[in-house]
Short mmCIF file of C-alpha atoms in Angstrom, two decimals:
data_model
loop_
_atom_site.label_atom_id
_atom_site.label_comp_id
_atom_site.label_asym_id
_atom_site.label_seq_id
_atom_site.Cartn_x
_atom_site.Cartn_y
_atom_site.Cartn_z
CA MET A 1256 -10.98 25.79 30.42
CA ASP A 1257 -10.48 26.10 27.34
CA ILE A 1258 -9.44 29.68 27.32
CA GLU A 1259 -7.22 29.69 30.28
CA ASN A 1260 -5.40 26.89 27.98
CA GLY A 1261 -5.32 29.83 24.95
CA ARG A 1262 -8.28 28.16 22.72
CA LYS A 1263 -11.25 28.88 21.62
CA PRO A 1264 -14.50 28.02 24.39
CA GLY A 1265 -15.84 24.15 23.04
CA VAL A 1266 -12.48 23.76 20.21
CA SER A 1267 -10.77 21.02 20.77
CA SER A 1268 -7.13 21.20 19.69
CA THR A 1269 -7.86 17.90 17.45
CA LYS A 1270 -10.38 17.51 15.17
CA PRO A 1271 -12.52 14.02 16.00
CA GLU A 1272 -13.38 14.14 12.28
CA THR A 1273 -10.00 14.82 10.76
CA LYS A 1274 -9.23 11.26 13.00
CA GLY A 1275 -12.37 9.24 12.66
CA LEU A 1276 -11.38 10.43 8.37
CA LEU A 1277 -7.90 9.14 8.64
CA LEU A 1278 -8.89 6.02 11.28
CA MET A 1279 -10.86 5.14 8.33
CA LEU A 1280 -8.48 5.87 5.59
CA ARG A 1281 -6.06 3.70 7.01
CA MET A 1282 -7.96 0.90 7.19
CA VAL A 1283 -9.06 0.72 3.84
CA ALA A 1284 -5.69 1.10 2.63
CA PHE A 1285 -4.65 -2.16 4.81
CA CYS A 1286 -7.17 -4.07 3.07
CA ALA A 1287 -6.00 -3.06 -0.39
CA THR A 1288 -2.77 -3.49 0.49
CA ALA A 1289 -2.97 -6.96 2.55
CA SER A 1290 -5.08 -8.22 -0.19
CA ALA A 1291 -2.60 -7.52 -2.66
CA THR A 1292 0.32 -9.19 -0.44
CA VAL A 1293 -1.82 -12.25 -0.15
CA VAL A 1294 -3.50 -12.59 -3.99
CA MET A 1295 -0.09 -12.08 -5.00
CA ALA A 1296 1.82 -14.39 -2.35
CA LEU A 1297 -1.13 -17.21 -3.06
CA ASN A 1298 -0.20 -16.78 -7.30
CA LYS A 1299 0.75 -20.19 -8.63
CA GLU A 1300 -0.54 -22.16 -12.02
CA THR A 1301 0.42 -25.42 -13.31
CA LYS A 1302 -0.11 -25.95 -16.49
CA THR A 1303 1.51 -28.89 -19.12
CA VAL A 1304 2.21 -28.35 -22.10
CA VAL A 1305 3.41 -29.86 -25.30
CA VAL A 1306 6.93 -28.79 -26.12
CA ALA A 1307 7.72 -30.88 -29.16
CA THR A 1308 6.02 -33.83 -31.14
CA ILE A 1309 8.92 -36.75 -32.40
CA GLY A 1310 6.58 -38.54 -34.97
CA ASN A 1311 3.06 -39.28 -33.29
CA THR A 1312 4.12 -38.98 -29.73
CA PRO A 1313 4.24 -35.41 -28.05
CA ILE A 1314 6.58 -34.14 -25.65
CA LYS A 1315 4.91 -32.82 -22.88
CA VAL A 1316 6.52 -30.91 -20.18
CA THR A 1317 4.77 -29.40 -16.67
CA LEU A 1318 5.42 -26.04 -16.03
CA THR A 1319 4.32 -23.79 -12.47
CA ALA A 1320 4.53 -20.32 -12.92
CA LYS A 1321 5.12 -18.75 -8.92
CA PHE A 1322 5.75 -15.24 -7.83
CA GLN A 1323 8.74 -16.36 -6.07
CA HIS A 1324 10.36 -16.66 -10.47
CA THR A 1325 10.59 -12.69 -10.90
CA PRO A 1326 12.51 -10.70 -8.56
CA ALA A 1327 10.03 -7.75 -8.97
CA PHE A 1328 6.75 -9.94 -8.03
CA VAL A 1329 8.92 -10.84 -4.66
CA PHE A 1330 9.54 -7.02 -4.01
CA PHE A 1331 5.72 -6.19 -4.43
CA VAL A 1332 5.15 -8.98 -2.09
CA ILE A 1333 7.46 -7.59 0.46
CA ALA A 1334 6.68 -3.76 -0.06
CA ASN A 1335 2.50 -4.26 0.58
CA GLY A 1336 3.29 -6.62 3.02
CA MET A 1337 5.28 -3.81 5.22
CA ALA A 1338 2.72 -1.48 4.10
CA SER A 1339 0.02 -3.39 5.68
CA LEU A 1340 2.08 -3.58 9.21
CA HIS A 1341 2.72 -0.26 9.04
CA SER A 1342 -1.14 0.31 8.58
CA LEU A 1343 -1.99 -1.89 11.26
CA LEU A 1344 0.39 0.06 13.82
CA MET A 1345 -1.00 3.06 13.09
CA ILE A 1346 -4.73 2.13 12.80
CA LEU A 1347 -3.81 0.23 16.55
CA VAL A 1348 -1.98 3.82 17.66
CA ASP A 1349 -5.13 5.40 17.12
CA LEU A 1350 -7.49 3.51 18.19
CA PHE A 1351 -5.17 2.73 22.04
CA GLY A 1352 -2.50 5.27 21.70
CA LYS A 1353 -4.65 7.53 23.85
CA SER A 1354 -1.48 8.89 25.94
CA PHE A 1355 0.20 9.18 22.58
CA ASP A 1356 1.32 13.32 21.97
CA TYR A 1357 -0.07 13.95 18.69
CA LYS A 1358 2.02 17.20 18.19
CA GLY A 1359 5.18 18.22 17.31
CA LEU A 1360 8.59 15.94 16.71
CA LYS A 1361 6.05 12.27 17.22
CA LEU A 1362 3.38 13.40 14.55
CA PHE A 1363 6.39 14.41 11.82
CA MET A 1364 7.82 11.09 12.56
CA ILE A 1365 4.57 9.55 11.88
CA ALA A 1366 4.39 11.51 8.76
CA ILE A 1367 7.96 10.98 7.50
CA LEU A 1368 6.94 7.12 7.91
CA ASP A 1369 4.00 7.83 5.73
CA MET A 1370 6.02 9.34 2.76
CA MET A 1371 8.42 6.22 2.80
CA THR A 1372 5.78 4.29 2.77
CA VAL A 1373 4.09 5.56 -0.21
CA ALA A 1374 7.45 5.69 -1.84
CA LEU A 1375 8.03 1.90 -1.31
CA VAL A 1376 4.86 0.59 -2.34
CA ALA A 1377 4.59 2.45 -5.77
CA GLY A 1378 8.27 1.49 -6.63
CA ALA A 1379 6.91 -2.17 -5.99
CA ALA A 1380 4.12 -1.79 -7.84
CA ASN A 1381 5.31 -0.14 -11.18
CA ALA A 1382 7.74 -2.60 -10.92
CA ALA A 1383 5.49 -5.70 -10.65
CA ALA A 1384 3.05 -3.48 -13.59
CA PHE A 1385 6.43 -3.86 -15.95
CA MET A 1386 6.95 -7.17 -14.83
CA ALA A 1387 2.70 -8.14 -15.74
CA GLU A 1388 3.35 -5.74 -19.08
CA LEU A 1389 6.22 -7.93 -20.71
CA GLY A 1390 3.87 -11.06 -19.23
CA LYS A 1391 0.88 -10.01 -21.27
CA ASN A 1392 2.70 -8.70 -24.74
CA GLY A 1393 6.86 -10.24 -24.17
CA ASN A 1394 9.47 -8.25 -25.67
CA SER A 1395 9.85 -9.01 -29.85
CA HIS A 1396 13.01 -6.71 -29.34
CA ALA A 1397 14.84 -8.53 -26.66
CA ARG A 1398 13.20 -11.90 -27.71
CA TRP A 1399 11.17 -12.51 -24.63
CA ASN A 1400 7.99 -14.73 -25.43
CA LYS A 1401 4.87 -13.79 -23.64
CA ILE A 1402 3.18 -16.14 -21.09
CA CYS A 1403 -0.10 -14.73 -20.33
CA ASP A 1404 -1.39 -16.96 -23.13
CA LYS A 1405 -0.52 -19.73 -21.56
CA PHE A 1406 -0.57 -18.91 -17.76
CA ASP A 1407 -4.29 -16.74 -17.37
CA GLU A 1408 -5.18 -17.39 -14.02
CA PHE A 1409 -1.37 -16.47 -12.88
CA CYS A 1410 -1.79 -13.43 -15.05
CA ASN A 1411 -5.03 -12.22 -14.19
CA HIS A 1412 -4.20 -12.85 -10.10
CA GLY A 1413 -1.40 -10.66 -10.79
CA GLY A 1414 -3.34 -8.23 -12.79
CA GLY A 1415 -5.82 -7.81 -9.64
CA ALA A 1416 -3.20 -7.94 -7.22
CA ILE A 1417 -1.08 -4.69 -9.14
CA ILE A 1418 -4.92 -2.90 -9.12
CA GLY A 1419 -5.05 -3.22 -5.59
CA SER A 1420 -1.68 -1.88 -4.74
CA PHE A 1421 -2.83 1.45 -7.01
CA VAL A 1422 -6.01 1.36 -4.68
CA GLY A 1423 -3.50 1.54 -1.86
CA ILE A 1424 -0.99 3.62 -3.12
CA LEU A 1425 -3.49 6.36 -3.76
CA LEU A 1426 -5.48 6.16 -0.50
CA LEU A 1427 -1.78 5.98 1.65
CA LEU A 1428 -0.86 9.58 -0.79
CA ILE A 1429 -4.10 10.78 1.38
CA ILE A 1430 -3.14 10.01 4.26
CA SER A 1431 0.59 10.77 3.73
CA ALA A 1432 -0.70 15.18 3.03
CA MET A 1433 -3.16 14.58 6.32
CA SER A 1434 -0.20 13.66 8.59
CA ILE A 1435 1.64 16.43 6.88
CA ILE A 1436 -1.38 18.98 7.45
CA ARG A 1437 -3.29 17.64 10.58
CA PRO A 1438 0.00 19.31 12.66
CA ILE A 1439 -0.23 23.00 11.19
CA LYS A 1440 -2.90 24.96 12.97
CA PRO A 1441 -3.50 28.86 11.52
CA ALA A 1442 -3.10 30.98 13.79
CA SER A 1443 -6.40 32.39 13.12
CA SER A 1444 -7.43 29.54 15.24
CA VAL A 1445 -5.46 30.07 18.78
CA GLN A 1446 -6.84 33.68 20.50
CA HIS A 1447 -4.74 34.31 23.82
CA CYS A 1448 -7.13 36.08 25.70
CA SER A 1449 -6.31 37.45 29.24
CA PRO A 1450 -8.52 36.58 32.45
CA ALA A 1451 -10.64 39.67 33.40
CA VAL A 1452 -9.33 41.83 35.64
#
């Protein structure tokens, strides 16, 4: 049967070990981006700080640091959530899409979606990392004060989410490269055998 289809006997057209590795990488990438999304979305800290003193009476204000206060963190949550959804859908397609044609245009569409996901998450993680740096050290030239000395738990959770997102980016880059390489078959692996007369 393999000779009639133009393949070497006993060699399948899709390598099961490559498919299994890709599925495992997608699962780990899903865990990384989903955890980054959840940690940043639940990131909130409330503190009461003294803002002034009148005589001997301190004036206290309760302040809350939330991810919604920074557009870069909102973008971070949305982008990582979309990457998690993309990874989950691709896992489901790999597991339950038995009739899915892993050739031609459909496979290149998956590769394009993988590359778009990498670009989206990379942009969001870099924007969040910039804001985290600003929160940690401030900017004396623009007279922006640092906040991590007051909201250390908020900053630590945000930093953990950003690290998780960068791990997800690394995995998504590997997945994207594998998605591009996967449909390319070397010419030497295909033999056209004519039936014996």
